[in-house]
PDB file of C-alpha atoms in Angstrom:
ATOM      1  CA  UNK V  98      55.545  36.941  -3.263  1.00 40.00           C
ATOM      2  CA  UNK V  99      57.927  36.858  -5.877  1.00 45.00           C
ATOM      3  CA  UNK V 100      61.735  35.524  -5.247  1.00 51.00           C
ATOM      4  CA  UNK V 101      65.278  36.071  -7.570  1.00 57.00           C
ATOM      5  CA  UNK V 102      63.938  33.170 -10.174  1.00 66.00           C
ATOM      6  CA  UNK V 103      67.532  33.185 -10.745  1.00 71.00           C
ATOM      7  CA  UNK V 104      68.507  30.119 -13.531  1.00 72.00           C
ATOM      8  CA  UNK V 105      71.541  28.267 -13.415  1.00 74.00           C
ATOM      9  CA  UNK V 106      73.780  30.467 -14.953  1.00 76.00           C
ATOM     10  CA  UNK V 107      72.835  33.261 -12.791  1.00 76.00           C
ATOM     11  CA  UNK V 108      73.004  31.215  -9.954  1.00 71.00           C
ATOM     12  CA  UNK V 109      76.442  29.908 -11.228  1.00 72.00           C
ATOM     13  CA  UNK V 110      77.670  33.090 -11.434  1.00 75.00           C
ATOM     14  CA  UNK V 111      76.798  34.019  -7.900  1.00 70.00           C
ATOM     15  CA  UNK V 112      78.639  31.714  -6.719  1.00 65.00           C
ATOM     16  CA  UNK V 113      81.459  31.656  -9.046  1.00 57.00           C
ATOM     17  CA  UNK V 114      83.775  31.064  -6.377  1.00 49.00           C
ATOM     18  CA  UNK V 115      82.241  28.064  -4.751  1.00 57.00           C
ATOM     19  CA  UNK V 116      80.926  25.040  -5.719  1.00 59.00           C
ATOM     20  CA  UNK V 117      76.862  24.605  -6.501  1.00 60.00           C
ATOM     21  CA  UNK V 118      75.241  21.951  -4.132  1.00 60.00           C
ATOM     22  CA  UNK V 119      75.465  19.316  -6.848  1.00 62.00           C
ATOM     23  CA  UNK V 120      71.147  18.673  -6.048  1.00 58.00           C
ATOM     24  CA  UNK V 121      70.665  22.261  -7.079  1.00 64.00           C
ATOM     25  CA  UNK V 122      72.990  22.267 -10.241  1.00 68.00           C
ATOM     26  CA  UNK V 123      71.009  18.691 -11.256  1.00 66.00           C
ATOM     27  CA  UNK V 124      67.308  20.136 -11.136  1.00 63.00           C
ATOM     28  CA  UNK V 125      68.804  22.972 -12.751  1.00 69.00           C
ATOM     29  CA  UNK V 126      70.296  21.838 -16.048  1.00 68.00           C
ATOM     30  CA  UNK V 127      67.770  18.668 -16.120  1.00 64.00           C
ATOM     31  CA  UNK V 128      64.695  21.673 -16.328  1.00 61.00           C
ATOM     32  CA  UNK V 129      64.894  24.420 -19.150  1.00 61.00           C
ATOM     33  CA  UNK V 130      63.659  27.369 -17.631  1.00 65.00           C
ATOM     34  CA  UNK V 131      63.762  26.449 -13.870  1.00 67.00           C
ATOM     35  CA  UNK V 132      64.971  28.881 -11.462  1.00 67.00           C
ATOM     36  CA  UNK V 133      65.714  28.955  -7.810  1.00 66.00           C
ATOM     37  CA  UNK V 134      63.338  31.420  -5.349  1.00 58.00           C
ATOM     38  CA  UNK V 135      65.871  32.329  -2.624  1.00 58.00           C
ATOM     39  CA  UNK V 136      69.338  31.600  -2.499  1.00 57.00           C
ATOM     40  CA  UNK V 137      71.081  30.426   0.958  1.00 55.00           C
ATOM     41  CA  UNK V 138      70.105  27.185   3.568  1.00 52.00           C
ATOM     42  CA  UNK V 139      66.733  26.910   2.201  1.00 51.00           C
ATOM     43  CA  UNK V 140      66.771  27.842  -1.431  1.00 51.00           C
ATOM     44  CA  UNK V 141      63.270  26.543  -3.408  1.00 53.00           C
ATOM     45  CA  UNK V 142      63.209  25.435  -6.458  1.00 51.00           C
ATOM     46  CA  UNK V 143      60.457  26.739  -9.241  1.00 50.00           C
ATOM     47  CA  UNK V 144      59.172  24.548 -12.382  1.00 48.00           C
ATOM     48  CA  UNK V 145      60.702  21.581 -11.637  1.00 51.00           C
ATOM     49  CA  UNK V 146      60.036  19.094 -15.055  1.00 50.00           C
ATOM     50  CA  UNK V 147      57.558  16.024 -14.357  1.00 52.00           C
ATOM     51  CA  UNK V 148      59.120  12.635 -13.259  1.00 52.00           C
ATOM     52  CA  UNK V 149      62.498  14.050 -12.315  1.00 51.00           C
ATOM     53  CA  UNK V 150      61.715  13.373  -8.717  1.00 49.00           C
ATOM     54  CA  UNK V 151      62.060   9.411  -9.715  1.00 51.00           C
ATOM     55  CA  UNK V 152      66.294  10.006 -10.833  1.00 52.00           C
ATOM     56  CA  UNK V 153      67.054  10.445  -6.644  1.00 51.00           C
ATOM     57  CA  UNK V 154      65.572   8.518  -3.956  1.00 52.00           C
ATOM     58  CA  UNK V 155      66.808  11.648  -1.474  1.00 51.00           C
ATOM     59  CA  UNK V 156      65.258  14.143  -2.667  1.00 52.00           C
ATOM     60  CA  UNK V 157      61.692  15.044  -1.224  1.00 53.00           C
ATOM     61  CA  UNK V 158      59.559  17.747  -3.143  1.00 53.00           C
ATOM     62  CA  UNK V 159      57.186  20.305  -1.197  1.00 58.00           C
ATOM     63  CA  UNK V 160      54.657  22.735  -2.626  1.00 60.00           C
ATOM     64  CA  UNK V 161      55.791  26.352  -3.216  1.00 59.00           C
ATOM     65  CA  UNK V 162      54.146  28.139  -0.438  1.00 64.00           C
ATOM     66  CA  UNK V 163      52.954  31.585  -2.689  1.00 68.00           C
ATOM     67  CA  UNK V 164      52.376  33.764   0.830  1.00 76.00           C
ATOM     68  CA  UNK V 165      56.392  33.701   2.020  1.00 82.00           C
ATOM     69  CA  UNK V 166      58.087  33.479   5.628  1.00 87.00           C
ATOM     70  CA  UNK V 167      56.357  34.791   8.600  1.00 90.00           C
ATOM     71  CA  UNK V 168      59.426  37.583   8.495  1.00 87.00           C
ATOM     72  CA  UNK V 169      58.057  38.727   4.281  1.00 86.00           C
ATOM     73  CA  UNK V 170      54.610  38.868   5.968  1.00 87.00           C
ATOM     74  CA  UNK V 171      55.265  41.287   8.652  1.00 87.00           C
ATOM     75  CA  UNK V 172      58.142  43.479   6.830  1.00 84.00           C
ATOM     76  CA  UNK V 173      56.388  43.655   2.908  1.00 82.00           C
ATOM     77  CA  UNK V 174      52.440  42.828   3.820  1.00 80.00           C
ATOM     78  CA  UNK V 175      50.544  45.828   5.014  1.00 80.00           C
ATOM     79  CA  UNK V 176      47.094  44.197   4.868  1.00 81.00           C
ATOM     80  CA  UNK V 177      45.174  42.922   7.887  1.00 83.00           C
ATOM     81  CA  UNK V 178      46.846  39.562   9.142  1.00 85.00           C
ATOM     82  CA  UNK V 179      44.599  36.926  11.498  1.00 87.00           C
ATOM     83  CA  UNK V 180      47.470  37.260  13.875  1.00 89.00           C
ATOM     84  CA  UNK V 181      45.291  35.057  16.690  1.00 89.00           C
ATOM     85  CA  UNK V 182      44.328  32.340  13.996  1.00 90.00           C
ATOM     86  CA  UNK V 183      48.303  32.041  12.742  1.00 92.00           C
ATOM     87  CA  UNK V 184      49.047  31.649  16.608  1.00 94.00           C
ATOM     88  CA  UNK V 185      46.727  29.056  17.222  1.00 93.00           C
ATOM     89  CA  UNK V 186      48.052  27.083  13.835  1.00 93.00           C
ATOM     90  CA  UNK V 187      51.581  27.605  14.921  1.00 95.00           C
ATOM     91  CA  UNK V 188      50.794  26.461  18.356  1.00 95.00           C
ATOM     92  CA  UNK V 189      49.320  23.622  17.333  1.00 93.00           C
ATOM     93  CA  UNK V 190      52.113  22.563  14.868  1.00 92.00           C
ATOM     94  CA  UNK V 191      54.617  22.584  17.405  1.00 94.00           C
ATOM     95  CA  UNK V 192      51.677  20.521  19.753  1.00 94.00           C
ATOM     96  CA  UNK V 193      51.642  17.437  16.989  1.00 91.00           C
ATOM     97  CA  UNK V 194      55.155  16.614  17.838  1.00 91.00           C
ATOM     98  CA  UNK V 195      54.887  16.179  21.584  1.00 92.00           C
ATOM     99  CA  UNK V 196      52.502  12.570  21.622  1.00 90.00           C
ATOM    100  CA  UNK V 197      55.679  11.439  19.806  1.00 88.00           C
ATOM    101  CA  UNK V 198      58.276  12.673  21.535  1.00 90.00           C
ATOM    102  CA  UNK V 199      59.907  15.265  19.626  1.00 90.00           C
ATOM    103  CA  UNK V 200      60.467  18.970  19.353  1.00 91.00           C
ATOM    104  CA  UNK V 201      61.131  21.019  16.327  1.00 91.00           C
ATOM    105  CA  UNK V 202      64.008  22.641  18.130  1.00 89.00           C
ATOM    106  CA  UNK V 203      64.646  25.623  15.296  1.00 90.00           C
ATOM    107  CA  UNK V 204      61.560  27.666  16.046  1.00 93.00           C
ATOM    108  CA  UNK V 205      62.320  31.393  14.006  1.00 93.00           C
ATOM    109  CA  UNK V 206      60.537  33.306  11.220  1.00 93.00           C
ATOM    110  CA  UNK V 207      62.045  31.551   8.490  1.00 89.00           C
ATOM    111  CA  UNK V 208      60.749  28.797   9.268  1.00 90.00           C
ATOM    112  CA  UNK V 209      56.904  29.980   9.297  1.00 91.00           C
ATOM    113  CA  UNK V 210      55.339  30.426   6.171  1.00 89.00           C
ATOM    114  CA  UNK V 211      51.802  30.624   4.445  1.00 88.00           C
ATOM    115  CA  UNK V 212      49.787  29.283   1.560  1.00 83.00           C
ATOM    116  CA  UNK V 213      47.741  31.192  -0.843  1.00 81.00           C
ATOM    117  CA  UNK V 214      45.294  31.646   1.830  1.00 82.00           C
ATOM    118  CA  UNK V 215      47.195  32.920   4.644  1.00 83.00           C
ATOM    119  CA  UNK V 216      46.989  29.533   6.487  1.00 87.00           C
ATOM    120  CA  UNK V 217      50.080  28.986   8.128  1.00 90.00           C
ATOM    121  CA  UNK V 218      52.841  25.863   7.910  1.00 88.00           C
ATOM    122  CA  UNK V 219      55.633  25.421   9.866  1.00 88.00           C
ATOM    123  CA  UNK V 220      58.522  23.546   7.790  1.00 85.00           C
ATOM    124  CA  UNK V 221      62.498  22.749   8.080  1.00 81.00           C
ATOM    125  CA  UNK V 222      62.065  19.944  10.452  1.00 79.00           C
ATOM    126  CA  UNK V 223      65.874  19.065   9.806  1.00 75.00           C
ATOM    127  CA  UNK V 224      66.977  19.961  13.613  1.00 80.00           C
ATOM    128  CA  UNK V 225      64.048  18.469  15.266  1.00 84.00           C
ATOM    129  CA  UNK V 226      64.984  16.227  18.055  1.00 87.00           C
ATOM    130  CA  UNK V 227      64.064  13.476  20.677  1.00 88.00           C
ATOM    131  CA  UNK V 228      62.390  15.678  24.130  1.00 89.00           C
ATOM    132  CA  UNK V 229      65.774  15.466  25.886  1.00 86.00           C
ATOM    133  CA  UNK V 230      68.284  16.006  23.500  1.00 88.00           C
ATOM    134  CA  UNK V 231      70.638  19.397  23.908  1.00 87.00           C
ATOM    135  CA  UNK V 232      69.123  22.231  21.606  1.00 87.00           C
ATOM    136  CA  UNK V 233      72.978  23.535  20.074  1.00 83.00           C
ATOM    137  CA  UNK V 234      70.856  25.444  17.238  1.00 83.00           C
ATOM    138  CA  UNK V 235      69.133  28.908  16.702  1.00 85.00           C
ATOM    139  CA  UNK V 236      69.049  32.478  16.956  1.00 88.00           C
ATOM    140  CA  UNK V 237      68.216  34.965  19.919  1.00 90.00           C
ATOM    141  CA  UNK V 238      65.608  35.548  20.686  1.00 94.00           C
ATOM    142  CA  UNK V 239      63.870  32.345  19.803  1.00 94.00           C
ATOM    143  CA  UNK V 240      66.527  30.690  21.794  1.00 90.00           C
ATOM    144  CA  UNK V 241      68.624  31.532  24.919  1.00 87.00           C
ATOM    145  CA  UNK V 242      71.360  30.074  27.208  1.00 84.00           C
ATOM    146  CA  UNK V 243      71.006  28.448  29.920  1.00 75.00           C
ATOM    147  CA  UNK V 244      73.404  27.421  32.368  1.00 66.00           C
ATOM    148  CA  UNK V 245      75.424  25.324  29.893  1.00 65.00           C
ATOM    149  CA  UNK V 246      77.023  28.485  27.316  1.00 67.00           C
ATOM    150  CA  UNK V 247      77.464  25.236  25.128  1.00 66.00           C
ATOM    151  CA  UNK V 248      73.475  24.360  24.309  1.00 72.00           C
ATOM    152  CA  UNK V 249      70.399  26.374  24.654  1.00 82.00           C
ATOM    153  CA  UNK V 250      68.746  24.168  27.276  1.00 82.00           C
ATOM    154  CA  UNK V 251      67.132  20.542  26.620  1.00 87.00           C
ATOM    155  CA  UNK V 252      64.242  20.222  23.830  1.00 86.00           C
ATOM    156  CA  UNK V 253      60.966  19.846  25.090  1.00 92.00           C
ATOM    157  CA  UNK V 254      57.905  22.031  26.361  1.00 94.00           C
ATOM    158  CA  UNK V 255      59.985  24.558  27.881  1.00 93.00           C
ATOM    159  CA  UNK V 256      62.256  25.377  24.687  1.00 93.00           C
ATOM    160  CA  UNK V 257      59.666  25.008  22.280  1.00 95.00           C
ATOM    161  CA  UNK V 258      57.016  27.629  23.806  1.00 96.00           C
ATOM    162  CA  UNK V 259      60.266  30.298  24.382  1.00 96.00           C
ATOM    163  CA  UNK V 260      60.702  30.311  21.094  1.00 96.00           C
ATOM    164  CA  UNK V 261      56.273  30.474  20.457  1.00 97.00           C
ATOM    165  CA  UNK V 262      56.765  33.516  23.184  1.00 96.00           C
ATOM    166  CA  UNK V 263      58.814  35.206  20.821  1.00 96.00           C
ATOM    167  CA  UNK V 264      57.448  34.491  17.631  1.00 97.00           C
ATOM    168  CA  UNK V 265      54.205  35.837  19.167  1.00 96.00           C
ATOM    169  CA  UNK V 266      55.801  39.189  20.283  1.00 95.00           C
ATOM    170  CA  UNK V 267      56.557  38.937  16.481  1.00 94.00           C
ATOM    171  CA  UNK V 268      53.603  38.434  15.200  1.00 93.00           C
ATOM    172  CA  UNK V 269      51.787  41.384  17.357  1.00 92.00           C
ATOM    173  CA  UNK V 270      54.396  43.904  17.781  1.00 91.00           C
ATOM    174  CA  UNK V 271      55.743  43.785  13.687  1.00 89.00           C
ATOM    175  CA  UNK V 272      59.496  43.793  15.361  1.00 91.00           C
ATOM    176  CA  UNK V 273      62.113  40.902  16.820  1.00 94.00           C
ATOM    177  CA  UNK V 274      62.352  41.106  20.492  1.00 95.00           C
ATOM    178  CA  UNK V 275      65.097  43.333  21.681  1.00 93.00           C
ATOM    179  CA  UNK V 276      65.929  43.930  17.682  1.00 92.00           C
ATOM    180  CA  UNK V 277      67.106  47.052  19.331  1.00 92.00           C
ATOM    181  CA  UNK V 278      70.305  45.375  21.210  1.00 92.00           C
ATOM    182  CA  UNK V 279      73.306  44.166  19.525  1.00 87.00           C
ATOM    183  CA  UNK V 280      73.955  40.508  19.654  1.00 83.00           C
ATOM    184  CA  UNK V 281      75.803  40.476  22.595  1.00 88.00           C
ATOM    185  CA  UNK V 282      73.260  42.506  24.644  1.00 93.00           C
ATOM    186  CA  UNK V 283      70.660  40.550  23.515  1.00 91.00           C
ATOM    187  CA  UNK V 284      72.361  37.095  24.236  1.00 90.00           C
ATOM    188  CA  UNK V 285      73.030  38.332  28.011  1.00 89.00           C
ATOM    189  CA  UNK V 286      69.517  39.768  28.367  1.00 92.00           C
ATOM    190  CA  UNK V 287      68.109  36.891  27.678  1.00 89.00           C
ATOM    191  CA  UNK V 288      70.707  34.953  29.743  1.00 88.00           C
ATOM    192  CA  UNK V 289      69.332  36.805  32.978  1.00 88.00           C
ATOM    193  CA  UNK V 290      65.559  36.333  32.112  1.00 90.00           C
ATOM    194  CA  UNK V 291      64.896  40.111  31.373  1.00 93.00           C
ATOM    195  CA  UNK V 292      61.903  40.497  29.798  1.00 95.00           C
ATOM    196  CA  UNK V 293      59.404  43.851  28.384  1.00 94.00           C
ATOM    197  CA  UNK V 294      56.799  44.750  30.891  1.00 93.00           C
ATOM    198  CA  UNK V 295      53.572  43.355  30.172  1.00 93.00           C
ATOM    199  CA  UNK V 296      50.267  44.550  30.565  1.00 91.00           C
ATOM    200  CA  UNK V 297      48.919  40.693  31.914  1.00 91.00           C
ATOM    201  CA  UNK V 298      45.417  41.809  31.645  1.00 89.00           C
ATOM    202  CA  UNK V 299      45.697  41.605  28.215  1.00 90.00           C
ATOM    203  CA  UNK V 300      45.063  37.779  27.366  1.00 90.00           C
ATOM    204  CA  UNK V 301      48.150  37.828  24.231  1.00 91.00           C
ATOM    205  CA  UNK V 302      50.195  39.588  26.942  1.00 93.00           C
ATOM    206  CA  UNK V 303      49.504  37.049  29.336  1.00 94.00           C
ATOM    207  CA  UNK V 304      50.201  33.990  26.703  1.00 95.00           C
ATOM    208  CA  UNK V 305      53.225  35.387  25.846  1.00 96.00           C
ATOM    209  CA  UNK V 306      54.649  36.156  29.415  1.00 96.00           C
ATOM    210  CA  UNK V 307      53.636  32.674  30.370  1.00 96.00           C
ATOM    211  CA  UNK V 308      55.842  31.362  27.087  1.00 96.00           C
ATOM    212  CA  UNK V 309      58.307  33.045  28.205  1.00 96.00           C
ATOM    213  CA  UNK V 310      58.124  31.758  31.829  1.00 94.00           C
ATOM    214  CA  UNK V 311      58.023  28.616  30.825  1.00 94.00           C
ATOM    215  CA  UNK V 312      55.121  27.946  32.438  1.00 95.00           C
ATOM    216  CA  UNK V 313      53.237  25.511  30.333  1.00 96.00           C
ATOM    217  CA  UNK V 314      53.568  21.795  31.277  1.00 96.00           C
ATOM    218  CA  UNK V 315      52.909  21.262  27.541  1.00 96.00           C
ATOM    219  CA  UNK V 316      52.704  22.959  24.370  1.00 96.00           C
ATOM    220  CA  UNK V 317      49.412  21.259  23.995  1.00 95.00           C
ATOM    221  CA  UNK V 318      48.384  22.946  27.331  1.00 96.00           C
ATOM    222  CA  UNK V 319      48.995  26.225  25.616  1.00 96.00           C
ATOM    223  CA  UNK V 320      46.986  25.361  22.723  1.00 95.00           C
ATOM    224  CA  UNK V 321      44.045  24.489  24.701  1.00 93.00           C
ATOM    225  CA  UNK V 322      44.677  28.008  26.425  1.00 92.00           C
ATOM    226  CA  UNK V 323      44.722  29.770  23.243  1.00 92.00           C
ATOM    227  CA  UNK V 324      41.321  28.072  22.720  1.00 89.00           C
ATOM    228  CA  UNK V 325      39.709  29.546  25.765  1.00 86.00           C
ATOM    229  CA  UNK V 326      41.379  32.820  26.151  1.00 78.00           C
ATOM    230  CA  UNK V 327      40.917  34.181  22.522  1.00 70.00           C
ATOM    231  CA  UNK V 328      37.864  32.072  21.950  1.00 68.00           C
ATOM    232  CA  UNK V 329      37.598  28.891  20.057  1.00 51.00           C
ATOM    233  CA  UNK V 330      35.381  29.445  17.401  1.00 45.00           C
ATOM    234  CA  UNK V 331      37.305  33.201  16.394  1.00 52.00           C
ATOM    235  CA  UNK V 332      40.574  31.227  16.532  1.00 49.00           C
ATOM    236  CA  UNK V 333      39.547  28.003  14.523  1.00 48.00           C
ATOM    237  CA  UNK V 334      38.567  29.560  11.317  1.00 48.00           C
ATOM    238  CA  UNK V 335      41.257  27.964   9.639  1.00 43.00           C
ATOM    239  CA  UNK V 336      41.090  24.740  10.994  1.00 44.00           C
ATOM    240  CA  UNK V 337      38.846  22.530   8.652  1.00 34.00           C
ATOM    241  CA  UNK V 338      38.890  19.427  10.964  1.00 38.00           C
ATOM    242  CA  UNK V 339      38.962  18.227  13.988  1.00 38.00           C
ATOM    243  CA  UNK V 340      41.976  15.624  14.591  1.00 42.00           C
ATOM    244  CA  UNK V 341      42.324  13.682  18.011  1.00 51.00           C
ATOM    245  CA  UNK V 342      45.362  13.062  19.746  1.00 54.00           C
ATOM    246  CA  UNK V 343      45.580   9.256  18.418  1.00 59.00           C
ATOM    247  CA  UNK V 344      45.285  10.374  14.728  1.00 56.00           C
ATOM    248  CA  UNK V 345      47.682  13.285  15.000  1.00 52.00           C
ATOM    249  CA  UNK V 346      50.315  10.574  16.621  1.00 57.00           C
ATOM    250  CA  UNK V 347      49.754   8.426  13.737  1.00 62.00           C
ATOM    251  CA  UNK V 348      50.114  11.169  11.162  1.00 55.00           C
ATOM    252  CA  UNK V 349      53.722  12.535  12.597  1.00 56.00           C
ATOM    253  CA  UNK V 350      54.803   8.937  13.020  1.00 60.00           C
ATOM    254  CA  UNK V 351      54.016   7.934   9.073  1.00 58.00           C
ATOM    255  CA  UNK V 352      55.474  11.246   8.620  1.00 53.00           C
ATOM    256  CA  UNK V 353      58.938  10.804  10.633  1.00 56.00           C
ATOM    257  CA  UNK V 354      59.165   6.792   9.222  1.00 62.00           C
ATOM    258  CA  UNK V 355      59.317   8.052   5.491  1.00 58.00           C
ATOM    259  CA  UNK V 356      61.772  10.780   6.305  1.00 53.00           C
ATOM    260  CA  UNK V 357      63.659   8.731   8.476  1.00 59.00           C
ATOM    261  CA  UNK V 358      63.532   6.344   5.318  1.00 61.00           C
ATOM    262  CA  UNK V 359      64.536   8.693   2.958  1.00 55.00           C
ATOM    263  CA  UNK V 360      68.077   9.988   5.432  1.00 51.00           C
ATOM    264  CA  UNK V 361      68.880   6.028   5.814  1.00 60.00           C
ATOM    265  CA  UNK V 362      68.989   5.752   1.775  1.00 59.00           C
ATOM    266  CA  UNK V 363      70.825   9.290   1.680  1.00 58.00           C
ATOM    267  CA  UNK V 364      73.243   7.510   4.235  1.00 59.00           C
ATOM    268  CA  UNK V 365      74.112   4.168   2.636  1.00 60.00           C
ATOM    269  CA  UNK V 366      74.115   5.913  -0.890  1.00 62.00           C
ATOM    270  CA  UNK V 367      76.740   8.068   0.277  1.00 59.00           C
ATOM    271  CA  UNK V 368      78.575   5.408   2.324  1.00 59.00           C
ATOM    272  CA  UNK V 369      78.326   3.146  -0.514  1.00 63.00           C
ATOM    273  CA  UNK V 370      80.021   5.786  -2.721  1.00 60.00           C
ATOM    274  CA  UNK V 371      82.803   6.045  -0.234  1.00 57.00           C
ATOM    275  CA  UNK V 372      83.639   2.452   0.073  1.00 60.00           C
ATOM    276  CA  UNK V 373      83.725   2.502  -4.161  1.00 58.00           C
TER     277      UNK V 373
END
């Protein structure tokens, strides 16, 4: 899909009133010919020069996925989609946190995307958060109060597959649930558990109403029903290899240490600079 591929004095322009995140403005100059895809919380960066990773220990580079957000997909894409294979990939992305004891916590469209071969990769783990912790981020209906107005309920299995619920009605019905309802009717609607009637014979109908419900123990649980409901070997035609539960534990746990790593140098860099 293609972006703005705005340079840095379009970009400069744009936001002639405010100041450039100084990251931005360095890849920028430091590249002839570099532009920026999007512009907002989650800009990417195009034809960034070789070895300018090595000037900033904070900064941590990511292929360009070519496919877009989950949301470009449905609105721009009108060719057949493996809607059953993305939830099953999606499902299990989420899954891969739980054996260490985390949630994504920011579960929406924009963060979904896909790779020149329609294989989908969830990214933007930037809220994700200890099973526990209060979820104070999102947007209906991927989220939705609780009893506290203050948070949207404590992360773990139950926030995590509300939001999957959604993003499936997404995914199958090509429009946001309740898109229809301003903001404020949506926010209450959700408050008191109102949901579309379902046709549960129908096994996505079922998986979503059950999201919804809250009626997983685990995300992983709802994997494995994905697995028998819309058949395993249908589902896993993207899946190249089979990972146990030890090995995904020790992937997300290499994974977390070097970002971890990486926000502790961020951290004393900038506290450094303070104390100067």
């Amino acid at each position: 899909m293609t972006g703005l591929q705005w340079n840095y004095d379009v970009l400069r322009n744009y936001y002639a009133s405010r100041k450039l995140n100084p990251i931005i403005q360095h890849l920028l100059q430091a590249c002839p010919g570099s532009c920026v895809w999007g512009i907002g919380g989650h800009s990417v960066v195009l034809k960034v020069a070789p070895g300018i990773a090595a000037k900033r220990d904070d900064v941590i580079f990511f292929e360009l996925l070519e496919n877009g957000t989950l949301h470009q997909q449905l609105t721009f894409v009108n060719s057949p989609k493996p809607i059953f294979r993305w939830m099953y990939q999606l499902s299990l992305a989420v899954a891969a946190l739980e054996p260490i004891g985390y949630a994504h916590g920011d579960l929406n469209p924009r963060n979904v995307v896909f790779d020149s071969e329609d294989t989908l990769r969830l990214i933007d783990f930037d809220h994700s958060l200890q099973a526990g912790g209060k979820v104070d981020v999102g947007d209906e209906p991927y989220v939705r109060y609780h009893n506290d107005p203050s948070h949207y309920g404590w992360a773990g299995p139950a926030t995590e597959q509300f939001a999957l619920g959604s993003l499936f009605w997404y995914m199958t019905r090509g429009s946001e649930l309740y898109s229809e309802l301003s903001g404020f009717d949506r926010v209450n609607t959700l408050i008191a558990r109102k949901f579309p009637s379902l046709d549960l014979q129908d096994p996505v109908n079922r998986i979503i109403s059950n999201c919804w419900e809250e009626k997983y123990v685990s995300v992983a649980e709802l994997v494995t029903d994905l697995e028998v409901i819309l058949g395993e070997e249908e589902v896993i035609e993207g899946r190249h290899e089979t990972i146990n539960q030890e090995e995904k534990k020790i992937i997300c746990e290499k994974y977390y240490r070097e970002v971890m790593a990486l926000v502790t140098a961020r951290e004393k860099n900038e506290l450094n600079q303070h104390d100067a």
